[in-house]
PDB file of N, CA and C in Angstrom:
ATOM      1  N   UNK A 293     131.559 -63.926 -36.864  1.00  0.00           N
ATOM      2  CA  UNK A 293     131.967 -65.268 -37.114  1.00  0.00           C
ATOM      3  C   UNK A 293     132.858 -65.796 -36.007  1.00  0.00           C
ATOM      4  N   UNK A 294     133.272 -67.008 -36.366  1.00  0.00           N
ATOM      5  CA  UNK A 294     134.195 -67.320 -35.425  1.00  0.00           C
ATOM      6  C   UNK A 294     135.193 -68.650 -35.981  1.00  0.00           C
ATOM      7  N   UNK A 295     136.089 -68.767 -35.318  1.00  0.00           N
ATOM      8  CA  UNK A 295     137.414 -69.972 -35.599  1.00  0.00           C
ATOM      9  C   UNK A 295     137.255 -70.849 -34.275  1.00  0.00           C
ATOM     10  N   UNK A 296     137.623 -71.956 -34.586  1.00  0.00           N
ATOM     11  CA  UNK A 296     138.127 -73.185 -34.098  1.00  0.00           C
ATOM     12  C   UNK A 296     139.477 -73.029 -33.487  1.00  0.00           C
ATOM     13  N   UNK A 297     140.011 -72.809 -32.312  1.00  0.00           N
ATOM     14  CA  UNK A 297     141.184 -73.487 -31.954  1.00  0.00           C
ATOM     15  C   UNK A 297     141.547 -74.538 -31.071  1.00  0.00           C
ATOM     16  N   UNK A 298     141.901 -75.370 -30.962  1.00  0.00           N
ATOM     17  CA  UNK A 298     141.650 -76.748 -30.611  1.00  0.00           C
ATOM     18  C   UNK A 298     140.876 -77.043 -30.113  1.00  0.00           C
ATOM     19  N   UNK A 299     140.103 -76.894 -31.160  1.00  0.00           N
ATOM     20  CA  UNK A 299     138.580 -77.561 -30.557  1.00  0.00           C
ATOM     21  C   UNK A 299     137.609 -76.520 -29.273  1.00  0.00           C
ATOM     22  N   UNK A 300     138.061 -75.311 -29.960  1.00  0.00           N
ATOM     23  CA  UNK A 300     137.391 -74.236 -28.669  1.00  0.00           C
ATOM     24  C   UNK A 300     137.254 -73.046 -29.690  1.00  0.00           C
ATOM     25  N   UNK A 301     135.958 -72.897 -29.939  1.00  0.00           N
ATOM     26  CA  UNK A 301     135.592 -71.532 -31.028  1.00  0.00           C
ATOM     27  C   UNK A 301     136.138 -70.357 -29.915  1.00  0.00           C
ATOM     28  N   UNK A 302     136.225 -69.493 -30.932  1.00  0.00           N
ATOM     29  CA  UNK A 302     136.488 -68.350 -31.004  1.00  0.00           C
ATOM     30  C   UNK A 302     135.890 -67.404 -31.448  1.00  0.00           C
ATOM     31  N   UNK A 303     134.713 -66.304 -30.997  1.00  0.00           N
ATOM     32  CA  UNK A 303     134.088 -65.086 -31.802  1.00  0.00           C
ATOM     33  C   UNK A 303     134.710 -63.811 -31.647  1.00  0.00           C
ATOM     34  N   UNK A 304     134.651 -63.556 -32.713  1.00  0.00           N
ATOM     35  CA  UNK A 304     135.490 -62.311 -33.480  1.00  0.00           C
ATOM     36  C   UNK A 304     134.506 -61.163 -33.271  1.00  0.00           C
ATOM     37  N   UNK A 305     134.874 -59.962 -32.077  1.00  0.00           N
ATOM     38  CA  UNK A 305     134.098 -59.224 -31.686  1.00  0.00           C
ATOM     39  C   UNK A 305     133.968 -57.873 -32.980  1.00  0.00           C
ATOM     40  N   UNK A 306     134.612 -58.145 -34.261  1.00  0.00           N
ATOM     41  CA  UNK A 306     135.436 -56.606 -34.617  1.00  0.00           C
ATOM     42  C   UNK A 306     136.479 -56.270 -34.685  1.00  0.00           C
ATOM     43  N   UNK A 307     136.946 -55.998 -35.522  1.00  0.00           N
ATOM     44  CA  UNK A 307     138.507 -55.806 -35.390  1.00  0.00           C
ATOM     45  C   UNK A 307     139.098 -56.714 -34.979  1.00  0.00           C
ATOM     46  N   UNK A 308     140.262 -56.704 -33.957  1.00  0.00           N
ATOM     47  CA  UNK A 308     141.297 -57.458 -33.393  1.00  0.00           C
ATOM     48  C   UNK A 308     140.624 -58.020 -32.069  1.00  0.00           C
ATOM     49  N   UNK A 309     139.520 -57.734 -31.782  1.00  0.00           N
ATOM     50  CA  UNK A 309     139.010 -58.354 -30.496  1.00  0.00           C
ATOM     51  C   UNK A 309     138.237 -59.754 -30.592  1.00  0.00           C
ATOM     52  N   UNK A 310     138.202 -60.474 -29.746  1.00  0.00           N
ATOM     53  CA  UNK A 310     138.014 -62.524 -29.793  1.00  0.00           C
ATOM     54  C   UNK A 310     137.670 -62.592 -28.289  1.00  0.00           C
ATOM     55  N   UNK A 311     136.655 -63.426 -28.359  1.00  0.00           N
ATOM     56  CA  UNK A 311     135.915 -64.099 -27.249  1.00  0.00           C
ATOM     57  C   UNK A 311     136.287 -64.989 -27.591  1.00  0.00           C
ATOM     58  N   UNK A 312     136.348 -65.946 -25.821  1.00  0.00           N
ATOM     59  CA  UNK A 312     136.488 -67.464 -25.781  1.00  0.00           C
ATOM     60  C   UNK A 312     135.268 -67.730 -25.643  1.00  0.00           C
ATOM     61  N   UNK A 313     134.423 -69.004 -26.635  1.00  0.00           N
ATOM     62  CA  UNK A 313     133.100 -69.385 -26.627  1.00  0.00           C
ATOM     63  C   UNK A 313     132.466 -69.988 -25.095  1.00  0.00           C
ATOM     64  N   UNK A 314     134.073 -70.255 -24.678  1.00  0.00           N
ATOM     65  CA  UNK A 314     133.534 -71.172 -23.039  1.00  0.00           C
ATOM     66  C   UNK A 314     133.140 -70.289 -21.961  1.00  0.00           C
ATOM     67  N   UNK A 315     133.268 -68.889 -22.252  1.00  0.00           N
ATOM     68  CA  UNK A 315     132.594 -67.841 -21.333  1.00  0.00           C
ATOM     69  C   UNK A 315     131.317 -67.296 -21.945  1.00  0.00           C
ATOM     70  N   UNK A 316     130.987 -67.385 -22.949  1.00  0.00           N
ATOM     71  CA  UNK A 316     129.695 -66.763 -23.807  1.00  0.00           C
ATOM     72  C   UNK A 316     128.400 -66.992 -23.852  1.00  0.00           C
ATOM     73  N   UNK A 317     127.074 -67.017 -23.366  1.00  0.00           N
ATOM     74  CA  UNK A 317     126.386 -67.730 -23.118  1.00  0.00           C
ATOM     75  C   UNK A 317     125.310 -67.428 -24.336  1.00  0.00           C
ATOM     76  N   UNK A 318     124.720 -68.189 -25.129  1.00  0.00           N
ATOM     77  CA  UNK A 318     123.895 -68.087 -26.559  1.00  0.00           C
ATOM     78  C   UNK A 318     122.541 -67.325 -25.705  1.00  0.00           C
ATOM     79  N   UNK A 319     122.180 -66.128 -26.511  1.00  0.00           N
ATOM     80  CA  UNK A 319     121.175 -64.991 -25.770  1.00  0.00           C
ATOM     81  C   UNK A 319     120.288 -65.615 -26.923  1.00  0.00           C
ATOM     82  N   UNK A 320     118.467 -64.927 -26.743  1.00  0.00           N
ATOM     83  CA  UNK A 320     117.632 -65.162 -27.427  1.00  0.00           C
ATOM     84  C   UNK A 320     117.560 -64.447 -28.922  1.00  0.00           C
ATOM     85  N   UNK A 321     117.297 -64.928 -29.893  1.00  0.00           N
ATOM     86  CA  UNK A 321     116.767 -63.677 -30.631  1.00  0.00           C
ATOM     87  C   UNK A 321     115.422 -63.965 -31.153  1.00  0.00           C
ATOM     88  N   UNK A 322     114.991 -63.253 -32.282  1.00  0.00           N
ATOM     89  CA  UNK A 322     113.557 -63.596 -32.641  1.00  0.00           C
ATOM     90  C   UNK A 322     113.418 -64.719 -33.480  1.00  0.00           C
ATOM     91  N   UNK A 323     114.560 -65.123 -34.107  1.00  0.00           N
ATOM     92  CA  UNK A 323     114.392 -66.673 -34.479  1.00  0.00           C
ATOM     93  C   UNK A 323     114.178 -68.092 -33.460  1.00  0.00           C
ATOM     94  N   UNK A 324     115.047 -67.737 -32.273  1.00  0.00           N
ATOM     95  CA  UNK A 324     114.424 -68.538 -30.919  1.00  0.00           C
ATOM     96  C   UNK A 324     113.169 -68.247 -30.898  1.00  0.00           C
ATOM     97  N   UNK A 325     112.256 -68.050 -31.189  1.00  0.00           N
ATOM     98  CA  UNK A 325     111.289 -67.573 -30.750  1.00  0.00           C
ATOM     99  C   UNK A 325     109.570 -68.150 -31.482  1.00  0.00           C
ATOM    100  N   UNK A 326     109.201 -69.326 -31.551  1.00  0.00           N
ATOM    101  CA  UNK A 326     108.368 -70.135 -31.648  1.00  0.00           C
ATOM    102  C   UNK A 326     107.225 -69.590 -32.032  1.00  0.00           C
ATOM    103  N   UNK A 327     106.490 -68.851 -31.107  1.00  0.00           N
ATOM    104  CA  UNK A 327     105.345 -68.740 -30.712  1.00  0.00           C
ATOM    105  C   UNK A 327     104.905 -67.693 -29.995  1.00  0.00           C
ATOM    106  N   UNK A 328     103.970 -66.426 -30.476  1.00  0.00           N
ATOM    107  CA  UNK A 328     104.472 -65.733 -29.248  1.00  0.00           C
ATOM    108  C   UNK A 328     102.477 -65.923 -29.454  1.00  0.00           C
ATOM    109  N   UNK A 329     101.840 -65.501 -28.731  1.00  0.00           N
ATOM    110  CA  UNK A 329     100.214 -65.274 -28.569  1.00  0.00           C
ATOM    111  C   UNK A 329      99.392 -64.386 -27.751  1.00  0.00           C
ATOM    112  N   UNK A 330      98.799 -63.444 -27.654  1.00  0.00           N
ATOM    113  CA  UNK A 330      98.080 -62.636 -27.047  1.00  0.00           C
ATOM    114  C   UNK A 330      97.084 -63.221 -26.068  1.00  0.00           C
ATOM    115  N   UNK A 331      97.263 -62.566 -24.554  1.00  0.00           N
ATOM    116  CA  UNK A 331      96.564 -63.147 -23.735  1.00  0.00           C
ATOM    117  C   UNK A 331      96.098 -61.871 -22.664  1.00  0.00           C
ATOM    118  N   UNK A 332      95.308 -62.509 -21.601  1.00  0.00           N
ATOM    119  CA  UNK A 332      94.767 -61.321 -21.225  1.00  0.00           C
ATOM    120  C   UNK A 332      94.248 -62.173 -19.719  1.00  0.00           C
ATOM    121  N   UNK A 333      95.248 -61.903 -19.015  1.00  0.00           N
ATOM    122  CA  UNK A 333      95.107 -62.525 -17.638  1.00  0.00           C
ATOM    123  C   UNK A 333      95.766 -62.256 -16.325  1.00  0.00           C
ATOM    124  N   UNK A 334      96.164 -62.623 -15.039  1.00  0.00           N
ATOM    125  CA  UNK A 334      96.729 -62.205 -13.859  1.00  0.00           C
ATOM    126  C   UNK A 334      97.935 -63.420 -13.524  1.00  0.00           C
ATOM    127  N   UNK A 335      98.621 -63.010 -13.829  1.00  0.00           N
ATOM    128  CA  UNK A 335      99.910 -64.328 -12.908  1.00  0.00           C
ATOM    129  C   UNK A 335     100.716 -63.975 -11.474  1.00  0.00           C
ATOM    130  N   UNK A 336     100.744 -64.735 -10.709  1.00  0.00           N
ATOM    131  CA  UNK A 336     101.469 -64.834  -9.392  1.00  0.00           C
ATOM    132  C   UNK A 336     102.756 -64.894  -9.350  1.00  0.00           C
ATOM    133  N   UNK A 337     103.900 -64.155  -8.782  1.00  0.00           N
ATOM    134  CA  UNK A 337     105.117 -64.754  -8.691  1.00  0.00           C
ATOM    135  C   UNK A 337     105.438 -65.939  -7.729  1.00  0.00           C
ATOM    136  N   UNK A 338     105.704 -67.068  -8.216  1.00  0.00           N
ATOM    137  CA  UNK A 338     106.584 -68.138  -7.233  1.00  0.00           C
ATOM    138  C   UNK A 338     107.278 -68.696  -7.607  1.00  0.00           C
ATOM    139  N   UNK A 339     108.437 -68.303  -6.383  1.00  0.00           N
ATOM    140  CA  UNK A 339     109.973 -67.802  -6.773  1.00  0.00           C
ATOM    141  C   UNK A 339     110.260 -68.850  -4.844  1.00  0.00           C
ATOM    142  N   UNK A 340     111.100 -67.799  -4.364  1.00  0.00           N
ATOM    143  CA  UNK A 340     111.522 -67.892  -3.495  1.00  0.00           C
ATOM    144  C   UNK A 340     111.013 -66.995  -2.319  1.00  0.00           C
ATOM    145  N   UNK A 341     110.139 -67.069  -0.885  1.00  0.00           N
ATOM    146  CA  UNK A 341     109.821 -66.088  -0.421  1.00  0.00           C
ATOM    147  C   UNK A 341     111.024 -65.311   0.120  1.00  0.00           C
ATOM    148  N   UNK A 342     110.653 -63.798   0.296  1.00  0.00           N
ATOM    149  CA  UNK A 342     111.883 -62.419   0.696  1.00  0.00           C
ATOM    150  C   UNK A 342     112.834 -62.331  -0.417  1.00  0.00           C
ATOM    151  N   UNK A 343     112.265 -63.373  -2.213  1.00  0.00           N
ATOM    152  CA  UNK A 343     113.328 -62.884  -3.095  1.00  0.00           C
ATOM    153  C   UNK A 343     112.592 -62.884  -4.421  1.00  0.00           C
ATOM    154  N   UNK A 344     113.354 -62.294  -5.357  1.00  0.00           N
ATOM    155  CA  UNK A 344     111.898 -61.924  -6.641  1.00  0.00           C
ATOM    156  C   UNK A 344     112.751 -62.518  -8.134  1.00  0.00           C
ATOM    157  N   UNK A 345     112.000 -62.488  -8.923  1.00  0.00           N
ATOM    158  CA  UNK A 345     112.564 -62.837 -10.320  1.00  0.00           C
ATOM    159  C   UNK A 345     112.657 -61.706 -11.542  1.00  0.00           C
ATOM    160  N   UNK A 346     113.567 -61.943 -11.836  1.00  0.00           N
ATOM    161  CA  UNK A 346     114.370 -61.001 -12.901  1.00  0.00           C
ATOM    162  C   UNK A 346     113.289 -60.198 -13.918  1.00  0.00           C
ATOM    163  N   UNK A 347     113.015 -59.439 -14.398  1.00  0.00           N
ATOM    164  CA  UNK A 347     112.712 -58.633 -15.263  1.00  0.00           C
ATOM    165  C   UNK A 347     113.144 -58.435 -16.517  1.00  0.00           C
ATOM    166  N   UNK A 348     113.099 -58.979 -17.965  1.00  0.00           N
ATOM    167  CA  UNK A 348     113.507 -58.949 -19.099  1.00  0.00           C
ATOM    168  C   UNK A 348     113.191 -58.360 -20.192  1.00  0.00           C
ATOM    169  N   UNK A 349     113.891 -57.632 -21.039  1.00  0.00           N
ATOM    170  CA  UNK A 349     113.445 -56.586 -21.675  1.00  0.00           C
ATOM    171  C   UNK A 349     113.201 -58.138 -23.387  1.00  0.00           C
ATOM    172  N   UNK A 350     113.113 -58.846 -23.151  1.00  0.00           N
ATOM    173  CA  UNK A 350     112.875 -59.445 -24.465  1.00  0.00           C
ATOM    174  C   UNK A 350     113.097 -61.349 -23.568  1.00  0.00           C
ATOM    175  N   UNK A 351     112.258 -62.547 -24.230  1.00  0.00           N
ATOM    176  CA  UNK A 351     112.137 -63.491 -23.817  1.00  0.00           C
ATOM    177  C   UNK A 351     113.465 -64.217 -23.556  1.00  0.00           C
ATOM    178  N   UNK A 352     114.469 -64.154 -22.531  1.00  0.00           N
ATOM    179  CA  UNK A 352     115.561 -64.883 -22.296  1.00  0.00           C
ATOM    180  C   UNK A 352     116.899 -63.976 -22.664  1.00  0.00           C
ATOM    181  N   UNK A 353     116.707 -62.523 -23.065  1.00  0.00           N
ATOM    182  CA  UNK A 353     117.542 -61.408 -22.757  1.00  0.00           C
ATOM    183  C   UNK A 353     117.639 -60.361 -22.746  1.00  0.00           C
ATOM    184  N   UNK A 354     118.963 -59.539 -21.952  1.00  0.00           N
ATOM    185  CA  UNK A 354     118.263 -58.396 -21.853  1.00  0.00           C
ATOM    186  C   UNK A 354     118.164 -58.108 -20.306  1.00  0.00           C
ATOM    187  N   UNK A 355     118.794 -58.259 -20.164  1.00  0.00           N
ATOM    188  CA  UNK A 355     118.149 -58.094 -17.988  1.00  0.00           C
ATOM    189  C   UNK A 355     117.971 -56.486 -17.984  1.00  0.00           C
ATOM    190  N   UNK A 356     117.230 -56.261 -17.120  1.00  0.00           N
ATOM    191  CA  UNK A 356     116.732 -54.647 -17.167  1.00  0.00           C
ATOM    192  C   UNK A 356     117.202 -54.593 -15.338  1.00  0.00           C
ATOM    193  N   UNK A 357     116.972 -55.386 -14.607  1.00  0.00           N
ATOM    194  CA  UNK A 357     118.055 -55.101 -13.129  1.00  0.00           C
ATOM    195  C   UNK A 357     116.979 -54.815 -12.127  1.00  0.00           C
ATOM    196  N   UNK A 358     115.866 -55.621 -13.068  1.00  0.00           N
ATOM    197  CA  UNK A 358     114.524 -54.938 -12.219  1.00  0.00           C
ATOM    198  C   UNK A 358     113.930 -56.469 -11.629  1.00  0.00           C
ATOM    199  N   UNK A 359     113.481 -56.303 -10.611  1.00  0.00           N
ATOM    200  CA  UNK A 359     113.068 -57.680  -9.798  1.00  0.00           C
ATOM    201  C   UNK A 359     111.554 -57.731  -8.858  1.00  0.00           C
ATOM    202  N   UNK A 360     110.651 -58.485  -9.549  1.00  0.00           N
ATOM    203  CA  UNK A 360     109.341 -58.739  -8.993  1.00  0.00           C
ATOM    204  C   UNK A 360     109.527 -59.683  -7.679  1.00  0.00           C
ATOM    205  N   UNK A 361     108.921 -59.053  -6.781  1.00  0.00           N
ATOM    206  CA  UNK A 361     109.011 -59.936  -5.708  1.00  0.00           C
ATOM    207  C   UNK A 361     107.700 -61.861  -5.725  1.00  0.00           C
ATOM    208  N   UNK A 362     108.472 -62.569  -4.663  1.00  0.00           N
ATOM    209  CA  UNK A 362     107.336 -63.311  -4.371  1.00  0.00           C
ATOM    210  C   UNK A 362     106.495 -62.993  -4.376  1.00  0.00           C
ATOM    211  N   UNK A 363     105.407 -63.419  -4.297  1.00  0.00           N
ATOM    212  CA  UNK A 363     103.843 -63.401  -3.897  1.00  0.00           C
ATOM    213  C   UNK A 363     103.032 -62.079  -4.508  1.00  0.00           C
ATOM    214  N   UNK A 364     103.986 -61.317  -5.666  1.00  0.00           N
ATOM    215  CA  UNK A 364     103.542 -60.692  -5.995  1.00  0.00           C
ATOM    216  C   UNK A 364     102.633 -61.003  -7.361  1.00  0.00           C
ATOM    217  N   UNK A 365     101.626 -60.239  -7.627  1.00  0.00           N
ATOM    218  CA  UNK A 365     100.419 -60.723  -8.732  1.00  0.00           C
ATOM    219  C   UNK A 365     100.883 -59.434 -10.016  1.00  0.00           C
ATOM    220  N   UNK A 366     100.306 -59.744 -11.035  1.00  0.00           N
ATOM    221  CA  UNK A 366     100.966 -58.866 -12.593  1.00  0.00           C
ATOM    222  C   UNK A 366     100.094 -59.348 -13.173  1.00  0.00           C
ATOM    223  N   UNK A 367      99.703 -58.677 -14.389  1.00  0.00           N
ATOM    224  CA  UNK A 367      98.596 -58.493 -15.183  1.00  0.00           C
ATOM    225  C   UNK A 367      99.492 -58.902 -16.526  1.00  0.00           C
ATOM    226  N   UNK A 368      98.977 -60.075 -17.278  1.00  0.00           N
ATOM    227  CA  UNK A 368      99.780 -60.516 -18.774  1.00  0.00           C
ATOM    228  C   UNK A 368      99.276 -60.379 -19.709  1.00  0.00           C
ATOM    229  N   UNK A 369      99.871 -59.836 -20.679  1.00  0.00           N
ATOM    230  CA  UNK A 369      99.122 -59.822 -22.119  1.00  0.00           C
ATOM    231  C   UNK A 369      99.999 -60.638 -23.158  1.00  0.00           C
ATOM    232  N   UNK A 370     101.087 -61.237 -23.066  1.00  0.00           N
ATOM    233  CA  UNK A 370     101.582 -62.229 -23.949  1.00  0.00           C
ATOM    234  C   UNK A 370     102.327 -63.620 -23.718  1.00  0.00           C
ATOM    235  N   UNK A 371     101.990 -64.193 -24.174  1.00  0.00           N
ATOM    236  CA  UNK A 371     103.243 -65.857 -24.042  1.00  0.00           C
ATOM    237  C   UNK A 371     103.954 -65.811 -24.868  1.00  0.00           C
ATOM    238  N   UNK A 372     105.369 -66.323 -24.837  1.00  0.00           N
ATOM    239  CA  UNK A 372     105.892 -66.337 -26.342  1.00  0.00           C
ATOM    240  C   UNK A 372     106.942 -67.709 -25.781  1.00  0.00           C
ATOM    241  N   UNK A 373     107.277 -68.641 -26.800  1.00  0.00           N
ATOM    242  CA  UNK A 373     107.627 -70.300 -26.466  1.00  0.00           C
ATOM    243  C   UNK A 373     108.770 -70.175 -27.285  1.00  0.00           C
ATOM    244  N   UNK A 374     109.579 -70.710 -26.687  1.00  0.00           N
ATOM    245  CA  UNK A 374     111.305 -70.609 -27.530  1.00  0.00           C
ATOM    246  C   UNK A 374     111.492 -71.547 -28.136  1.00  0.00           C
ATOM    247  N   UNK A 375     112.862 -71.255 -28.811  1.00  0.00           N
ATOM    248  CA  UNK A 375     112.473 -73.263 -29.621  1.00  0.00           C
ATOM    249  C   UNK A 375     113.363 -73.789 -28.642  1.00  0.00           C
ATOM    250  N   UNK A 376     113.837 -73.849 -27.720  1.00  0.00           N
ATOM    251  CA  UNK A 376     114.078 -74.848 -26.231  1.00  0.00           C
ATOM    252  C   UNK A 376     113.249 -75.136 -25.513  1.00  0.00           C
ATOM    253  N   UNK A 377     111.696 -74.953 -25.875  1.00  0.00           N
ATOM    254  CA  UNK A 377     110.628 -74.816 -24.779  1.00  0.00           C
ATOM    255  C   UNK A 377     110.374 -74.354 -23.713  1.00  0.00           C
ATOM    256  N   UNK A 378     111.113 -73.085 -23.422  1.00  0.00           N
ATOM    257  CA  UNK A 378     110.645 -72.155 -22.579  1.00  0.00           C
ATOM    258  C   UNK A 378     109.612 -71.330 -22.951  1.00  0.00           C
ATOM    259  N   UNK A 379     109.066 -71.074 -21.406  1.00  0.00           N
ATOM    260  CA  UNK A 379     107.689 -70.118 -21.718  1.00  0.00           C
ATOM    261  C   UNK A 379     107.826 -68.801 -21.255  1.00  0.00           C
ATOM    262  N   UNK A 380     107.999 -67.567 -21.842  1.00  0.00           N
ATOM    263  CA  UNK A 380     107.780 -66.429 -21.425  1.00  0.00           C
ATOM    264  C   UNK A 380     106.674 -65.775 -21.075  1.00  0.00           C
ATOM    265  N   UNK A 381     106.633 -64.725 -20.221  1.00  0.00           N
ATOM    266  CA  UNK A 381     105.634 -64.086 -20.471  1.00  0.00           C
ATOM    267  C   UNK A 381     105.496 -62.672 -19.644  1.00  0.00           C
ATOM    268  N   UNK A 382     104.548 -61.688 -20.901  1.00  0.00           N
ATOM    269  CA  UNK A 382     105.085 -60.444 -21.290  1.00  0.00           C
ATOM    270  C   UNK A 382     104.148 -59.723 -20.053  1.00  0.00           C
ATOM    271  N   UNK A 383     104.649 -58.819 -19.571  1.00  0.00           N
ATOM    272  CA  UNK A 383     103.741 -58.179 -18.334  1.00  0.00           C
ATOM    273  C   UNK A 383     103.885 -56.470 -19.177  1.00  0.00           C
ATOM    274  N   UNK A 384     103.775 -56.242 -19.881  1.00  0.00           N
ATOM    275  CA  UNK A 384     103.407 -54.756 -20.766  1.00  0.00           C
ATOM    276  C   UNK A 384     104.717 -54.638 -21.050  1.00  0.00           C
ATOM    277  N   UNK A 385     104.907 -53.834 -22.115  1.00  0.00           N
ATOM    278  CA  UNK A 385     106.200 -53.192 -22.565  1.00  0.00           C
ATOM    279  C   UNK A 385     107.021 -54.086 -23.259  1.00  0.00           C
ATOM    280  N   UNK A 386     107.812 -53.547 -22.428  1.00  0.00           N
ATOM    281  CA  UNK A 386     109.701 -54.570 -23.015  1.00  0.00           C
ATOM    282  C   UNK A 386     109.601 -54.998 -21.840  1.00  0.00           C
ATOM    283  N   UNK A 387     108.592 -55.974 -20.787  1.00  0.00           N
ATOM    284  CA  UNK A 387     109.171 -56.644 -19.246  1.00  0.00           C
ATOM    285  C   UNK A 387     108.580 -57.941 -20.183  1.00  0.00           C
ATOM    286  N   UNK A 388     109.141 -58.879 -19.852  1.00  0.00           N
ATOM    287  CA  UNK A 388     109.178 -60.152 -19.794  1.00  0.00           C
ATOM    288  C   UNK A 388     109.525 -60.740 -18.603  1.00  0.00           C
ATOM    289  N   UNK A 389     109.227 -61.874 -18.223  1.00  0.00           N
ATOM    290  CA  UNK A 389     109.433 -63.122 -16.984  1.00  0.00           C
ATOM    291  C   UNK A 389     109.739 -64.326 -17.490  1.00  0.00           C
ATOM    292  N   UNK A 390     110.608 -65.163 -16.894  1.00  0.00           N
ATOM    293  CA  UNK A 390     110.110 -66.729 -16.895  1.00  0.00           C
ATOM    294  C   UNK A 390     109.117 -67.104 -16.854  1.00  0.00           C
ATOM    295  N   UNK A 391     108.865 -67.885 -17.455  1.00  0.00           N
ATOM    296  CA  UNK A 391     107.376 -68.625 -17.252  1.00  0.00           C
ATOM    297  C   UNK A 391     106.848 -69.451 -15.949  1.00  0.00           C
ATOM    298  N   UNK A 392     108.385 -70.189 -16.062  1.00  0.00           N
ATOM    299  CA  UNK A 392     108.698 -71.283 -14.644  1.00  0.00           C
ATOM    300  C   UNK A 392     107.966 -70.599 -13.574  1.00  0.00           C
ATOM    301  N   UNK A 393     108.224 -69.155 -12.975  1.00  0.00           N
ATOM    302  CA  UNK A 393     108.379 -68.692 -11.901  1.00  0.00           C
ATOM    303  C   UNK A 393     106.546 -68.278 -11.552  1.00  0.00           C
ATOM    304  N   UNK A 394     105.997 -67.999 -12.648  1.00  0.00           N
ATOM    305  CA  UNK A 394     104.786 -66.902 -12.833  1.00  0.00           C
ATOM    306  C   UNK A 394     103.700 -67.738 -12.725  1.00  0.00           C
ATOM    307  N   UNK A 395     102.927 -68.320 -11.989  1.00  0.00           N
ATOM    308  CA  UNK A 395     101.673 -69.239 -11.932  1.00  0.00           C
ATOM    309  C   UNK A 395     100.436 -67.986 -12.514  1.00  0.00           C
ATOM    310  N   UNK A 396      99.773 -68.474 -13.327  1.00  0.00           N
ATOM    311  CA  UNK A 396      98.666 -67.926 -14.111  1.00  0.00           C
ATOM    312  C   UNK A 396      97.218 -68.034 -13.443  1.00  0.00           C
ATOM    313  N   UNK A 397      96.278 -67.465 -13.111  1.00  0.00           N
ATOM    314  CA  UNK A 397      94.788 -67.582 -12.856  1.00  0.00           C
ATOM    315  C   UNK A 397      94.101 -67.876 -14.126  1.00  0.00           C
ATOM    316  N   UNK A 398      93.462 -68.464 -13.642  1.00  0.00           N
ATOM    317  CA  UNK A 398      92.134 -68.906 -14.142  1.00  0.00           C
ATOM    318  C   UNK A 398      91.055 -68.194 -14.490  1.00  0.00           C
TER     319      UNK A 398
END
């Protein structure tokens, strides 16, 4: 849970421990989570060239520290749509991507 102090929540980690909400950033869970659908296709990374995009163990959290380069190609088997309208998508396992970044074939 959390408290209000002037006008600035507060989450209660447990015990005696409190986060300030203005450092906390709201992570995904499976209620974010819209839409997910089975697919079966090749996507491109485009990102930035000489730099890659993050690797996610679940749609929007979770960083795993792992990074696909540009111009690199990945094989997808899922989309899943947040309720902010982001698009994920699942490259096997627990890896997830942005959607933004991943251009899809045809």
């Amino acid at each position: 849970g959390y408290v209000t102090v002037n006008g600035n929540k507060w989450y209660n980690l447990g015990g005696d421990q409190w986060a300030d909400g203005r450092y906390l950033v709201e992570g995904t869970t499976k209620s974010n989570i819209t839409s997910v659908e089975d697919m079966s296709t090749v996507g491109q990374v485009h990102y930035v060239p000489g730099y890659g995009i993050m690797v996610w163990k679940n749609p929007g959290s979770g960083m795993l520290g792992r990074y696909l380069a540009h111009g690199s190609r990945w094989r997808v088997f899922k989309k899943a749509t947040l309720s902010n309208g982001t698009t994920w998508y699942n490259l096997g396992g627990d890896q997830w991507v942005d959607g933004q970044y991943l251009k899809l074939e045809n």
